[in-house]
C-alpha positions in Angstrom: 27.0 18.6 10.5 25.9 21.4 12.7 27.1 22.4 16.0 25.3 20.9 18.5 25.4 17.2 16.3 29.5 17.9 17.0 29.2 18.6 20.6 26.6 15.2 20.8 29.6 13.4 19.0 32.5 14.4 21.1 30.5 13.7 24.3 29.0 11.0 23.5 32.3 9.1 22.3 34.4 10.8 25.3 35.2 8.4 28.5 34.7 11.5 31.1 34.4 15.2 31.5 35.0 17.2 28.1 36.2 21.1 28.6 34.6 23.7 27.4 38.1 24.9 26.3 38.6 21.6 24.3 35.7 21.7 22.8 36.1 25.7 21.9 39.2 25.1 20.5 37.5 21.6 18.3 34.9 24.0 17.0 36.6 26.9 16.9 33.8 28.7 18.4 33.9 30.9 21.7 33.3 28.8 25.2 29.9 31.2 25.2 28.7 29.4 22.1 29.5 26.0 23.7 27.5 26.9 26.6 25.0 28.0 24.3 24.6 24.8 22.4 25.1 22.6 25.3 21.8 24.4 26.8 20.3 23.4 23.6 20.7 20.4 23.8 20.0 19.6 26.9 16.3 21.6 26.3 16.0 18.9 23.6 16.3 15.9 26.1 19.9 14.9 26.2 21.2 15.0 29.9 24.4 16.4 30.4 26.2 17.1 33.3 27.9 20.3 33.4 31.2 20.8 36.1 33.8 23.5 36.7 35.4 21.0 35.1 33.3 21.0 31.5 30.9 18.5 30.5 29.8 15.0 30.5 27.1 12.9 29.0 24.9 10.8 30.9 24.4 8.3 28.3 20.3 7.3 28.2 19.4 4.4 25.9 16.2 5.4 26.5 16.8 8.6 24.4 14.9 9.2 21.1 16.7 12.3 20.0 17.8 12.5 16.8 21.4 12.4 17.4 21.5 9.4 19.2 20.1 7.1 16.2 23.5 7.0 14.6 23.7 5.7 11.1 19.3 6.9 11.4 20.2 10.1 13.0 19.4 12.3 9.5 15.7 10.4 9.1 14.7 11.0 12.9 12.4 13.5 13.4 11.9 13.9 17.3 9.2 15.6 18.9 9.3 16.3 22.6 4.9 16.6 22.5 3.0 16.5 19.8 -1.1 16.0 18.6 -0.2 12.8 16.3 3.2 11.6 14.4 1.1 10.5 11.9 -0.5 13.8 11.0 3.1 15.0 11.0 4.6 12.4 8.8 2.0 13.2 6.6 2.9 17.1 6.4 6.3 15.7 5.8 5.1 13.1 2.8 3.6 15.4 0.8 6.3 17.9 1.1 8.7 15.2 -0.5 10.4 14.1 2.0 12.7 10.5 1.7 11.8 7.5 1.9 11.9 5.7 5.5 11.6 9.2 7.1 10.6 8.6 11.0 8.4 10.7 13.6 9.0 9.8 16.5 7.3 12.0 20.2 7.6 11.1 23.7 4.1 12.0 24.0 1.2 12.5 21.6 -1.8 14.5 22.6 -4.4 12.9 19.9 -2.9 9.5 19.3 -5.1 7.2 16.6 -6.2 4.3 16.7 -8.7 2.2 14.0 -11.9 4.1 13.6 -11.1 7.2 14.6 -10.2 5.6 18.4 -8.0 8.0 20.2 -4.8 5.6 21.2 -3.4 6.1 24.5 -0.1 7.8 24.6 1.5 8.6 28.1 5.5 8.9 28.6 7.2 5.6 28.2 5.8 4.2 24.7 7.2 4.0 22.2 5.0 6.1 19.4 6.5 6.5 16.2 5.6 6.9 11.9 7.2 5.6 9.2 7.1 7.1 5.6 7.7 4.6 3.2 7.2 5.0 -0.6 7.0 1.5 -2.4 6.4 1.2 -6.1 3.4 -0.9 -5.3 -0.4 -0.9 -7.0 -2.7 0.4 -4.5 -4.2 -3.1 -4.3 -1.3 -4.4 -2.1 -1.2 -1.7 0.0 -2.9 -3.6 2.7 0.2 -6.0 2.9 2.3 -3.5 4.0 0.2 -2.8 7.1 0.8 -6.9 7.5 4.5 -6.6 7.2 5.2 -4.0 10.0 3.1 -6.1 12.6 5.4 -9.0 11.2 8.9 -7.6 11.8 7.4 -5.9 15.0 6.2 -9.3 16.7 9.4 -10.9 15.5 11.4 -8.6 16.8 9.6 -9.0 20.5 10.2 -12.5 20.2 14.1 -12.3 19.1 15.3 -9.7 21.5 12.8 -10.4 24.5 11.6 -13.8 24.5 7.6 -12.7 24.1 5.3 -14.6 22.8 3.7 -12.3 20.6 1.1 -13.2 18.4 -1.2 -11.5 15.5 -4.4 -10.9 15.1 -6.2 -9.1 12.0 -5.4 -6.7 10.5 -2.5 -5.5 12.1 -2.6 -5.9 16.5 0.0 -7.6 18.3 -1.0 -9.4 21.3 0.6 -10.8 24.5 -1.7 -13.4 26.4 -4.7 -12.1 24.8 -3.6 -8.5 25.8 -2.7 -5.7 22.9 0.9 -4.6 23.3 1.2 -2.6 20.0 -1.4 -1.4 17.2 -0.3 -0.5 13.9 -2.3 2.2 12.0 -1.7 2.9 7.9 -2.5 6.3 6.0 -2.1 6.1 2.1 -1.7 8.9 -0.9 -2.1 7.5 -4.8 -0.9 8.5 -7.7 -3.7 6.8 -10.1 -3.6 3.2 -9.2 0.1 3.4 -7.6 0.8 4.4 -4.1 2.7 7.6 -4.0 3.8 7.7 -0.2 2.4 5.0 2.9 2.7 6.6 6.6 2.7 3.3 8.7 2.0 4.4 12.5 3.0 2.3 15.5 1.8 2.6 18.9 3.7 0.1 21.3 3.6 -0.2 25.1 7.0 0.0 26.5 7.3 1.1 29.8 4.4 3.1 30.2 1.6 1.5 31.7 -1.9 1.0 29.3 -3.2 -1.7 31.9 -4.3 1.1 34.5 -6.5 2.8 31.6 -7.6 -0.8 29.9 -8.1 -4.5 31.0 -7.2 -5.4 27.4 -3.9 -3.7 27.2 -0.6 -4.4 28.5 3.2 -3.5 28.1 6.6 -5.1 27.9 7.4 -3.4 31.2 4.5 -5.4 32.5 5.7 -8.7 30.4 9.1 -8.7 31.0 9.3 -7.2 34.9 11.7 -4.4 33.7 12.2 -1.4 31.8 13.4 -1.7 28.3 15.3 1.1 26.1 12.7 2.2 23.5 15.8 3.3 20.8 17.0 -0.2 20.7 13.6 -1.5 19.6 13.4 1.3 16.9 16.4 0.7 15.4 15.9 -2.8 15.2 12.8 -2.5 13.6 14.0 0.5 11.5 16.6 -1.9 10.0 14.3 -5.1 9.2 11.9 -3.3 8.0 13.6 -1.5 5.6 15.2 -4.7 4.5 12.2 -6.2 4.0 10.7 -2.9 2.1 13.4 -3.0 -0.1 12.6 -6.2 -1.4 9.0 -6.8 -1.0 7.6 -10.6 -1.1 3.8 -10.2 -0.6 3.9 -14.4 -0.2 6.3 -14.2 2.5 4.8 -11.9 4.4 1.3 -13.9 4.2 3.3 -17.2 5.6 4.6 -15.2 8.4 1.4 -13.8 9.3 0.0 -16.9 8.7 2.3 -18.7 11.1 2.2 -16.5 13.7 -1.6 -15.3 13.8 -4.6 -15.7 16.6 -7.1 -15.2 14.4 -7.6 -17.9 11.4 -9.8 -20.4 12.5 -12.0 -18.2 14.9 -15.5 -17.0 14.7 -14.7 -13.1 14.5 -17.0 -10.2 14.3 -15.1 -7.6 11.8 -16.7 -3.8 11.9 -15.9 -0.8 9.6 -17.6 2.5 9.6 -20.0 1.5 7.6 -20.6 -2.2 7.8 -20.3 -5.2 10.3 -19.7 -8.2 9.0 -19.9 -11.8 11.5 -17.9 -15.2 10.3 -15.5 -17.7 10.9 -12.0 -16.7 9.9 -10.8 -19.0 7.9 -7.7 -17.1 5.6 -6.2 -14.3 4.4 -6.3 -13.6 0.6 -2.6 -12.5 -1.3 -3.5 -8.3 -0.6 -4.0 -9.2 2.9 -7.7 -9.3 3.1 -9.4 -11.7 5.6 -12.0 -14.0 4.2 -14.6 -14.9 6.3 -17.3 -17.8 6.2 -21.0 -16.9 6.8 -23.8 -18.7 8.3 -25.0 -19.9 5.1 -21.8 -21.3 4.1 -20.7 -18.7 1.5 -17.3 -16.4 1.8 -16.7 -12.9 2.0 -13.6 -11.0 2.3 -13.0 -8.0 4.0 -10.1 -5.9 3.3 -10.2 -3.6 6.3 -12.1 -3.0 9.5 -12.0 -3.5 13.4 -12.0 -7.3 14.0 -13.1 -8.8 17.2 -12.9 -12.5 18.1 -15.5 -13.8 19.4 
């Protein structure tokens, strides 16, 4: 544990003002090198209140730094601004890194969507990737897309109260409206999946309606602000939970029971193709089978899908 995590710690558990002579003397580092790290960390996002009397933490639950995760603090990585978490998740994969690392940024600068769709990402979302590495074939990879829209729409409706409902692949939606996307990039190893970066994009408190009609955020759902590292913990911990023990069947019933989509005529485009039907199930890898005009089926295992 490194300086600054120490300072964080004392602070953070402390009931008021801190010294700087206490904490010099907890250390056992000069009041100079206290300074020194408390400016750190405040540069990093934590507000602290400094005094002729020492220092105090203004606690934020809002904070996503590193050190505030707790038991996650060591799998956090936390960037201020940056293009995409996924692209750096992805640096992060394929250098090894463990299983259920997290990128998390106040702000991206190049968010993704589906097709190559730039995803909105102003102050206030939460915006985060998840490096996961199942032993799964590469077949099921798709249901692991399924699974984080799962635990992410039940967790809306556990801790909020929101109605939040799926549609295909991997959207949750409020009232018709798109509160959070999920995004999935995969690396194989032959016909296994080495490493999975699962990117989420949900609207928090920051405000997607004013840039789309078909957007809208819990802010906007619930009438007040919500603490974004509540909702990442919580998902952190079901997810994992659920990763670790991996039911492809249950995952299809609680899409199933929970989706927008089954049932409607949908329009379902990739780069490629485009592809119109009635949506009528979802296969066991996750892939949504459509019925044509003519009466015959096709399943489509990825791809933008619109209802129509």
């Amino acid at each position: 544990m490194d300086s600054k995590q120490k300072i964080f710690n004392i602070l953070n558990r402390a009931d008021g003002v801190i010294s700087g002579e206490t904490l010099s003397a907890e250390l056992g580092v000069s009041r100079v090198s206290i300074w020194k790290h408390i400016q750190g960390l405040v540069q990093s996002g934590i507000s602290i209140v400094s005094s002729p009397k020492g220092y105090c933490m203004n606690r934020d639950p809002d904070s996503l730094v590193p050190w505030a995760f707790e038991a996650w603090q060591d799998r956090i990585h936390y960037f201020q601004e940056t293009g995409s978490t996924m692209d750096e998740a992805m640096l992060m994969a394929r250098k090894g890194c463990a299983d259920f690392t997290v990128v998390v940024a106040q702000r991206q600068t190049c968010g993704r969507g589906r097709m190559q769709r730039t995803w909105l990402s102003a102050d206030g979302g939460l915006f985060f990737t998840v490096v996961v590495r199942p032993d799964i074939p590469m077949v099921l990879a798709g249901l692991v897309n399924l699974a984080a829209a799962v635990d992410m729409a039940n967790l809306m409706r556990s801790l909020y109260q929101v109605d939040a409902c799926l549609k295909w692949p991997n959207d949750i939606l409020v009232n018709q409206h798109k509160l959070c996307g999920v995004l999935s990039q995969v690396d194989a190893e032959g016909d296994q999946v080495a490493h999975m970066n699962i990117g989420i994009g949900l609207n928090v408190n920051n405000a997607p309606e004013t840039e789309s009609s078909m957007a809208i955020s819990l802010k906007a759902v619930l009438g007040r602000s919500v603490p974004r590292r509540e909702i990442l913990i919580a998902f952190l911990n079901d997810f994992e939970k659920r990763m670790s023990t991996l039911d492809p069947h249950a995952v299809i019933d609680e899409w199933k029971s929970n989706n927008v989509t089954l049932g409607r005529p949908v329009r379902v485009v990739t780069v490629k193709d485009m592809v119109e039907g009635t949506a009528v199930d979802v296969d066991s890898h996750g892939g949504l089978i459509l019925q044509l005009a003519d009466g015959t089926c096709q399943t489509v295992m990825h791809g933008d899908c619109f209802h129509r």
